[in-house]
Coordinates of C-alpha atoms in Angstrom, one line a residue:
M120 CA -16.5 -140.2 12.4
T121 CA -13.7 -142.4 11.4
D122 CA -14.1 -141.4 7.6
L123 CA -13.3 -137.7 8.8
L124 CA -10.9 -138.1 12.0
G125 CA -9.1 -141.6 11.0
T126 CA -8.9 -144.7 12.8
P127 CA -8.4 -143.9 16.4
L128 CA -4.8 -144.6 17.9
P129 CA -4.5 -148.1 19.6
E130 CA -4.1 -146.1 23.1
A131 CA -7.5 -144.1 22.4
I132 CA -9.1 -147.8 21.6
A133 CA -7.4 -149.2 24.7
R134 CA -9.3 -147.1 27.1
I135 CA -12.8 -147.5 25.5
R136 CA -14.6 -149.6 28.2
N137 CA -16.8 -151.8 26.2
E138 CA -14.9 -154.9 24.5
N139 CA -17.3 -155.2 21.7
D140 CA -16.4 -151.5 20.5
R141 CA -12.7 -151.8 21.2
R142 CA -12.8 -155.1 19.1
Y143 CA -14.7 -153.6 16.2
L144 CA -12.5 -150.4 16.2
S145 CA -9.4 -152.4 16.2
S146 CA -10.4 -154.8 13.3
M147 CA -11.4 -151.6 11.2
R148 CA -9.5 -151.1 7.8
K149 CA -6.8 -148.4 8.7
K150 CA -8.0 -144.9 7.6
K151 CA -6.1 -141.5 7.5
P152 CA -7.6 -138.5 8.7
I153 CA -9.1 -135.8 6.2
P154 CA -7.8 -132.6 6.7
F155 CA -10.9 -130.7 8.0
S156 CA -9.6 -127.9 5.6
Q157 CA -10.0 -130.1 2.6
K158 CA -13.3 -131.2 3.7
F159 CA -14.8 -127.7 4.4
P160 CA -12.9 -125.8 2.1
N161 CA -14.9 -122.4 2.5
A162 CA -14.9 -122.6 6.5
V163 CA -13.3 -120.0 8.2
P164 CA -9.8 -121.3 9.8
L165 CA -10.8 -120.4 13.2
A166 CA -13.8 -122.4 13.0
L167 CA -12.1 -125.5 11.4
R168 CA -9.6 -125.4 14.5
L169 CA -12.8 -125.3 17.0
L170 CA -14.3 -128.1 15.2
E171 CA -11.5 -130.4 15.1
R172 CA -11.1 -129.9 19.0
M173 CA -14.5 -130.6 19.4
L174 CA -14.8 -134.1 17.4
D175 CA -11.4 -135.1 19.0
F176 CA -12.0 -138.9 19.4
E177 CA -10.7 -138.3 22.7
P178 CA -13.4 -137.2 25.2
K179 CA -10.5 -135.9 27.6
D180 CA -9.1 -133.6 25.1
R181 CA -12.4 -131.9 24.1
P182 CA -12.9 -128.6 25.2
T183 CA -15.7 -128.3 27.9
A184 CA -18.6 -125.7 26.7
E185 CA -17.1 -122.9 28.4
E186 CA -13.6 -123.7 26.9
A187 CA -15.4 -123.7 23.7
L188 CA -16.9 -120.5 24.0
S189 CA -13.9 -119.2 25.1
D190 CA -12.0 -120.0 21.6
P191 CA -10.7 -117.1 19.5
Y192 CA -13.4 -118.0 17.1
F193 CA -16.5 -116.8 19.4
K194 CA -14.2 -113.7 20.3
N195 CA -16.8 -111.0 19.5
L196 CA -19.9 -113.6 19.9
A197 CA -19.7 -115.1 23.4
K198 CA -18.8 -113.6 26.7
V199 CA -17.9 -116.3 29.1
E200 CA -18.4 -114.7 32.0
R201 CA -22.2 -113.8 30.9
E202 CA -22.7 -117.7 30.1
P203 CA -24.4 -120.1 32.6
S204 CA -22.2 -122.8 33.7
A205 CA -23.1 -126.4 34.4
Q206 CA -21.1 -129.8 35.2
P207 CA -20.2 -131.5 32.2
V208 CA -22.4 -134.5 30.7
R209 CA -21.0 -137.4 29.9
W210 CA -21.7 -139.0 27.0
I211 CA -20.8 -142.6 26.0
I212 CA -20.2 -143.5 22.2
Q213 CA -21.0 -146.9 21.7
I214 CA -20.2 -148.5 18.0
S215 CA -21.5 -151.6 16.7
S216 CA -21.3 -153.1 13.2
Q217 CA -25.0 -153.9 12.9
S218 CA -26.2 -150.5 14.1
G219 CA -23.2 -147.9 13.5
I220 CA -22.7 -145.4 15.9
M221 CA -25.1 -144.7 18.7
W222 CA -24.9 -141.6 21.5
V223 CA -26.0 -143.0 25.1

């Protein structure tokens, strides 16, 4: 994730609850983000914009499913009013130097 998005900002790292994860991310070699258009040169620009939003390191900045479906990328594919709605699922990402990234 950090290879593509770059090293998270110190403010984002400070909001991580697990001390070991904060320490691990803080000690990482600083990485610059790779522009999605460079990593995925044949992708549609609207798809890249949505992907960037969905992969944001900060969970609070990621779109909900409803917001993602109302993105211009899905303009002719999804009708938000027809889609079921539910409360968001909270995922916790655990990062460790031994096992890499785990979704909990």
